[in-house]
Amino acid sequence: MKDDERFLARAIELAATGSAAGDGGPFGAVVVRGGQIVGEGWNRVVADRDPTAHAEVNAIRAACSALATFHLTGCTLYASSEPCPMCLSAAYWARIGRIVFANSRAEAAAIGFCDDELYCELNRETGARRIVMEHLPLPGALNPLRRWAANPRRTPY
């Protein structure tokens, strides 16, 4: 079995195990660097009572912890299904270079996990989104940003 198939099979195994346990939806993910799994996770939204506890986010957190870094450059994310907008964004923030997934968005939508609305919402102007967003620039609000930018010891990310 090729590496991609092996790692994707592991993500699918985690999806099955986690959902059978009642932890959350049927999703699993692994992060791989240099042919080794450095992080894995499954959906724990229900078990953790955390809407951000998606498989990909949990796998990214585990990989970052294992590698003692917040950048996963050179890593591949294997996901049982196409990542939702949040998980895709997390992969970008983590600097993951490649994503391999088994099930499409359409296949996940067919069982009730439809991300199309979120993808559409993110393309709208802030004033046209379903969640009300209001810009309220308070005096001094920029001070923390300016102090961080001026700090020579800051850690850019």
Coordinates of N, CA and C in Angstrom, one line a residue:
M1 N 0.8 -1.2 0.0 CA 0.0 0.0 0.0 C 0.9 1.2 0.0
K2 N 0.6 2.2 -0.9 CA 1.4 3.4 -0.9 C 1.1 4.2 0.3
D3 N 2.1 5.1 0.6 CA 2.0 5.9 1.8 C 0.7 6.7 1.9
D4 N 0.3 7.4 0.8 CA -0.9 8.2 0.9 C -2.1 7.3 1.3
E5 N -2.2 6.2 0.7 CA -3.3 5.3 1.0 C -3.2 4.8 2.4
R6 N -2.0 4.5 2.9 CA -1.8 4.0 4.3 C -2.3 5.1 5.3
F7 N -1.8 6.3 5.1 CA -2.1 7.4 6.0 C -3.6 7.8 5.9
L8 N -4.1 7.8 4.7 CA -5.5 8.1 4.6 C -6.4 7.0 5.2
A9 N -6.0 5.8 5.1 CA -6.7 4.7 5.8 C -6.7 4.9 7.3
R10 N -5.6 5.4 7.8 CA -5.5 5.6 9.3 C -6.5 6.7 9.6
A11 N -6.6 7.8 8.8 CA -7.6 8.8 9.1 C -9.0 8.3 9.1
I12 N -9.3 7.4 8.1 CA -10.6 6.8 8.1 C -10.9 5.9 9.3
E13 N -9.9 5.2 9.7 CA -10.0 4.4 10.9 C -10.3 5.2 12.1
L14 N -9.6 6.3 12.3 CA -9.9 7.2 13.4 C -11.3 7.8 13.3
A15 N -11.8 8.1 12.1 CA -13.2 8.6 11.9 C -14.2 7.5 12.4
A16 N -13.9 6.3 12.0 CA -14.9 5.2 12.4 C -14.8 5.0 13.9
T17 N -13.7 5.0 14.5 CA -13.5 4.8 15.9 C -14.1 5.9 16.7
G18 N -13.9 7.1 16.4 CA -14.4 8.3 17.1 C -15.9 8.4 17.0
S19 N -16.4 8.2 15.9 CA -17.9 8.3 15.7 C -18.6 7.1 16.4
A20 N -18.0 5.9 16.3 CA -18.6 4.8 17.0 C -18.7 5.0 18.5
A21 N -17.7 5.7 19.0 CA -17.6 6.0 20.5 C -18.6 7.1 20.9
G22 N -19.2 7.8 19.9 CA -20.1 8.9 20.2 C -19.4 10.2 20.4
D23 N -18.1 10.3 20.1 CA -17.4 11.5 20.3 C -17.8 12.7 19.5
G24 N -18.3 12.4 18.3 CA -18.7 13.4 17.3 C -18.9 12.8 16.0
G25 N -18.8 13.6 15.0 CA -19.1 13.2 13.6 C -18.0 12.2 13.1
P26 N -18.3 11.6 11.9 CA -17.4 10.6 11.4 C -16.2 11.1 10.6
F27 N -15.3 11.8 11.3 CA -14.2 12.4 10.7 C -12.9 12.1 11.5
G28 N -11.8 11.8 10.7 CA -10.5 11.6 11.3 C -9.4 12.2 10.5
A29 N -8.3 12.4 11.1 CA -7.2 13.1 10.4 C -5.9 12.7 11.0
V30 N -4.8 12.7 10.2 CA -3.5 12.6 10.7 C -2.6 13.6 10.0
V31 N -1.5 14.0 10.7 CA -0.5 14.9 10.1 C 0.8 14.0 10.0
V32 N 1.4 14.1 8.9 CA 2.6 13.3 8.6 C 3.7 14.2 8.2
R33 N 4.9 13.9 8.8 CA 6.2 14.5 8.3 C 7.2 13.5 8.2
G34 N 7.9 13.5 7.0 CA 9.0 12.5 6.8 C 8.5 11.1 6.9
G35 N 7.3 10.8 6.4 CA 6.8 9.4 6.4 C 6.4 8.9 7.8
Q36 N 6.3 9.8 8.8 CA 5.9 9.4 10.1 C 4.7 10.2 10.6
I37 N 3.7 9.6 11.2 CA 2.6 10.3 11.8 C 3.1 11.1 13.0
V38 N 2.9 12.4 13.0 CA 3.3 13.2 14.1 C 2.1 13.8 14.9
G39 N 0.9 13.5 14.4 CA -0.3 14.0 15.1 C -1.5 13.3 14.5
E40 N -2.5 13.0 15.3 CA -3.7 12.4 14.8 C -4.9 12.8 15.7
G41 N -6.0 12.8 15.1 CA -7.2 13.2 15.9 C -8.5 12.8 15.1
W42 N -9.6 12.8 15.9 CA -10.9 12.6 15.3 C -11.8 13.6 15.8
N43 N -13.0 13.7 15.3 CA -14.0 14.7 15.7 C -14.4 14.4 17.1
R44 N -14.3 15.4 18.0 CA -14.7 15.3 19.4 C -15.6 16.4 19.8
V45 N -16.4 17.0 18.8 CA -17.3 18.1 19.1 C -18.2 17.7 20.2
V46 N -18.8 16.6 20.2 CA -19.8 16.2 21.2 C -19.2 15.9 22.5
A47 N -18.1 15.1 22.5 CA -17.5 14.6 23.7 C -16.9 15.8 24.5
D48 N -16.3 16.7 23.7 CA -15.6 17.9 24.4 C -16.5 19.1 24.5
R49 N -17.7 19.0 24.0 CA -18.7 20.1 23.9 C -17.9 21.4 23.4
D50 N -17.3 21.2 22.3 CA -16.4 22.2 21.7 C -16.7 22.2 20.1
P51 N -17.3 23.2 19.6 CA -17.5 23.2 18.2 C -16.3 23.3 17.3
T52 N -15.1 23.6 17.9 CA -13.9 23.6 17.2 C -13.1 22.3 17.2
A53 N -13.6 21.3 17.9 CA -12.9 20.1 18.1 C -13.0 19.1 16.9
H54 N -12.8 19.7 15.7 CA -12.8 18.9 14.5 C -11.5 18.0 14.4
A55 N -11.6 17.0 13.6 CA -10.5 16.0 13.5 C -9.2 16.7 13.1
E56 N -9.3 17.5 12.0 CA -8.1 18.2 11.5 C -7.5 19.1 12.5
V57 N -8.3 19.9 13.2 CA -7.8 20.8 14.2 C -7.1 20.0 15.4
N58 N -7.7 18.9 15.8 CA -7.1 18.1 16.8 C -5.8 17.4 16.4
A59 N -5.8 17.0 15.1 CA -4.5 16.4 14.6 C -3.4 17.5 14.5
I60 N -3.8 18.7 14.1 CA -2.8 19.8 14.0 C -2.3 20.2 15.3
R61 N -3.2 20.2 16.3 CA -2.8 20.5 17.7 C -1.8 19.5 18.2
A62 N -2.1 18.2 18.0 CA -1.3 17.1 18.4 C 0.1 17.2 17.7
A63 N 0.1 17.5 16.5 CA 1.4 17.5 15.7 C 2.2 18.7 16.2
C64 N 1.6 19.8 16.4 CA 2.3 21.0 16.9 C 2.9 20.7 18.3
S65 N 2.2 20.1 19.1 CA 2.6 19.7 20.5 C 3.8 18.7 20.4
A66 N 3.7 17.7 19.5 CA 4.7 16.7 19.4 C 6.0 17.2 18.8
L67 N 5.9 18.2 17.9 CA 7.0 18.8 17.2 C 7.5 20.1 17.9
A68 N 6.8 20.5 18.9 CA 7.1 21.7 19.7 C 7.3 22.9 18.7
T69 N 6.3 23.1 17.9 CA 6.3 24.2 17.0 C 4.8 24.6 16.6
F70 N 4.7 25.8 16.0 CA 3.3 26.1 15.6 C 3.3 26.2 14.1
H71 N 4.3 25.9 13.4 CA 4.4 25.7 12.0 C 4.6 24.3 11.6
L72 N 3.8 23.8 10.7 CA 4.0 22.4 10.2 C 4.4 22.3 8.8
T73 N 5.4 23.2 8.5 CA 6.0 23.2 7.1 C 6.6 21.8 6.8
G74 N 6.3 21.4 5.6 CA 6.8 20.1 5.2 C 5.9 18.9 5.6
C75 N 4.8 19.2 6.2 CA 3.8 18.2 6.7 C 2.7 18.0 5.7
T76 N 2.1 16.9 5.7 CA 0.9 16.6 4.9 C -0.2 16.3 5.9
L77 N -1.4 16.8 5.6 CA -2.6 16.5 6.4 C -3.4 15.5 5.6
Y78 N -3.7 14.4 6.2 CA -4.6 13.4 5.7 C -5.9 13.5 6.4
A79 N -7.0 13.6 5.7 CA -8.3 13.8 6.3 C -9.3 12.8 5.7
S80 N -10.2 12.3 6.5 CA -11.2 11.3 6.0 C -12.2 12.0 5.0
S81 N -12.4 13.3 5.2 CA -13.3 14.1 4.4 C -12.6 15.4 4.1
E82 N -13.1 16.1 3.0 CA -12.5 17.4 2.7 C -12.7 18.3 3.8
P83 N -11.7 19.0 4.2 CA -11.7 19.9 5.4 C -12.8 21.0 5.2
C84 N -13.4 21.3 6.3 CA -14.4 22.5 6.3 C -13.6 23.8 6.3
P85 N -14.2 24.9 6.2 CA -13.5 26.2 6.1 C -12.6 26.4 7.3
M86 N -13.1 26.1 8.5 CA -12.3 26.3 9.7 C -11.0 25.4 9.7
C87 N -11.2 24.1 9.3 CA -10.0 23.2 9.3 C -9.1 23.6 8.2
L88 N -9.6 24.0 7.1 CA -8.8 24.4 6.0 C -7.9 25.7 6.4
S89 N -8.6 26.6 7.1 CA -7.9 27.8 7.6 C -6.8 27.4 8.6
A90 N -7.1 26.5 9.4 CA -6.1 26.0 10.4 C -4.9 25.4 9.7
A91 N -5.2 24.7 8.6 CA -4.1 24.1 7.8 C -3.2 25.2 7.2
Y92 N -3.8 26.2 6.7 CA -3.1 27.4 6.2 C -2.3 28.1 7.3
W93 N -2.9 28.3 8.4 CA -2.2 29.0 9.5 C -1.0 28.1 10.0
A94 N -1.2 26.8 9.9 CA -0.1 25.9 10.4 C 1.0 25.8 9.3
R95 N 0.7 26.3 8.1 CA 1.7 26.2 7.0 C 1.8 24.8 6.5
I96 N 0.8 24.0 6.6 CA 0.8 22.6 6.0 C 0.9 22.8 4.5
G97 N 1.8 21.9 3.9 CA 2.0 22.1 2.5 C 1.1 21.3 1.6
R98 N 0.4 20.3 2.1 CA -0.4 19.4 1.3 C -1.5 18.8 2.1
I99 N -2.7 18.6 1.5 CA -3.8 18.0 2.1 C -4.3 16.9 1.2
V100 N -4.5 15.7 1.7 CA -5.1 14.6 1.0 C -6.3 14.2 1.7
F101 N -7.5 14.1 1.0 CA -8.7 13.7 1.7 C -9.4 12.6 0.8
A102 N -10.3 11.9 1.6 CA -11.0 10.7 0.9 C -12.4 11.1 0.4
N103 N -13.2 11.7 1.3 CA -14.6 12.0 0.9 C -14.7 13.5 0.6
S104 N -15.5 13.7 -0.4 CA -15.7 15.1 -0.9 C -16.7 15.9 0.0
R105 N -16.7 17.2 -0.1 CA -17.7 18.0 0.6 C -19.1 17.5 0.2
A106 N -19.4 17.2 -1.0 CA -20.7 16.7 -1.4 C -21.1 15.4 -0.7
E107 N -20.2 14.5 -0.5 CA -20.5 13.3 0.2 C -20.8 13.5 1.6
A108 N -20.0 14.4 2.3 CA -20.3 14.8 3.7 C -21.7 15.5 3.8
A109 N -22.0 16.4 2.8 CA -23.2 17.1 2.8 C -24.4 16.1 2.7
A110 N -24.2 15.0 2.0 CA -25.3 14.1 1.8 C -25.8 13.4 3.1
I111 N -24.9 13.5 4.1 CA -25.3 12.9 5.4 C -25.5 14.0 6.5
G112 N -25.6 15.3 6.0 CA -26.0 16.4 6.9 C -24.8 17.3 7.3
F113 N -23.6 17.1 6.8 CA -22.5 18.0 7.1 C -22.2 18.8 5.9
C114 N -23.0 19.9 5.7 CA -22.9 20.7 4.6 C -22.2 22.0 4.9
D115 N -21.0 22.2 4.3 CA -20.2 23.4 4.5 C -20.4 24.5 3.5
D116 N -21.3 24.2 2.5 CA -21.5 25.2 1.5 C -21.9 26.6 2.0
E117 N -22.8 26.6 3.0 CA -23.2 27.9 3.5 C -22.0 28.7 4.1
L118 N -21.1 27.9 4.8 CA -19.9 28.6 5.4 C -19.0 29.2 4.3
Y119 N -18.8 28.4 3.3 CA -18.0 28.8 2.2 C -18.6 30.1 1.6
C120 N -19.9 30.1 1.4 CA -20.6 31.3 0.8 C -20.5 32.5 1.8
E121 N -20.7 32.3 3.1 CA -20.7 33.3 4.1 C -19.3 34.0 4.0
L122 N -18.2 33.2 4.0 CA -16.9 33.8 4.0 C -16.6 34.7 2.8
N123 N -17.3 34.5 1.7 CA -17.1 35.3 0.5 C -17.9 36.6 0.5
R124 N -18.8 36.7 1.5 CA -19.7 37.9 1.6 C -18.9 39.0 2.3
E125 N -19.3 40.3 2.0 CA -18.8 41.4 2.8 C -19.3 41.3 4.2
T126 N -18.6 41.8 5.2 CA -19.0 41.7 6.6 C -20.4 42.1 6.9
G127 N -20.9 43.2 6.2 CA -22.2 43.6 6.5 C -23.3 42.7 5.9
A128 N -22.9 41.8 5.0 CA -23.9 41.0 4.4 C -24.0 39.6 5.0
R129 N -23.2 39.3 6.0 CA -23.1 38.0 6.6 C -24.3 37.8 7.6
R130 N -24.6 36.5 7.8 CA -25.7 36.1 8.7 C -25.4 36.6 10.2
I131 N -24.1 36.5 10.6 CA -23.7 37.0 11.9 C -23.5 38.4 11.8
V132 N -24.1 39.2 12.7 CA -23.9 40.7 12.6 C -22.4 41.0 13.1
M133 N -21.7 41.7 12.3 CA -20.4 42.1 12.6 C -20.3 43.7 12.6
E134 N -19.8 44.2 13.7 CA -19.8 45.7 13.8 C -18.4 46.1 14.1
H135 N -17.9 47.1 13.4 CA -16.5 47.6 13.6 C -16.7 48.8 14.6
L136 N -16.0 48.7 15.7 CA -16.1 49.8 16.7 C -14.7 50.1 17.2
P137 N -14.0 51.0 16.5 CA -12.6 51.3 16.8 C -12.5 52.2 18.0
L138 N -12.1 51.6 19.2 CA -12.0 52.4 20.4 C -10.7 53.1 20.5
P139 N -10.6 54.2 21.2 CA -9.3 54.9 21.4 C -8.4 53.9 22.1
G140 N -7.2 53.9 21.6 CA -6.2 53.0 22.2 C -6.2 51.6 21.7
A141 N -7.2 51.2 20.9 CA -7.3 49.8 20.4 C -6.1 49.4 19.6
L142 N -5.4 50.3 19.0 CA -4.2 50.0 18.2 C -3.0 49.8 19.0
N143 N -3.0 50.3 20.2 CA -1.8 50.2 21.1 C -1.2 48.8 21.2
P144 N -1.9 47.8 21.5 CA -1.3 46.5 21.6 C -0.7 46.0 20.3
L145 N -1.3 46.3 19.2 CA -0.8 46.0 17.9 C 0.5 46.7 17.6
R146 N 0.6 48.0 17.9 CA 1.8 48.7 17.7 C 2.9 48.3 18.6
R147 N 2.6 48.0 19.9 CA 3.6 47.5 20.8 C 4.2 46.1 20.4
W148 N 3.3 45.3 19.9 CA 3.8 44.0 19.4 C 4.7 44.1 18.2
A149 N 4.3 45.0 17.3 CA 5.1 45.2 16.1 C 6.4 45.8 16.4
A150 N 6.5 46.7 17.4 CA 7.7 47.3 17.8 C 8.6 46.5 18.7
N151 N 8.1 45.3 19.2 CA 8.9 44.5 20.1 C 9.9 43.7 19.3
P152 N 11.2 43.9 19.5 CA 12.2 43.1 18.7 C 12.3 41.7 19.1
R153 N 11.7 41.3 20.2 CA 11.7 39.9 20.7 C 10.4 39.2 20.3
R154 N 9.6 39.8 19.6 CA 8.3 39.1 19.2 C 8.6 37.9 18.3
T155 N 7.7 36.9 18.3 CA 7.8 35.8 17.5 C 6.8 35.9 16.4
P156 N 7.2 36.3 15.2 CA 6.3 36.4 14.1 C 5.7 35.0 13.7
Y157 N 4.5 35.0 13.3 CA 3.8 33.8 12.8 C 2.8 34.3 11.8

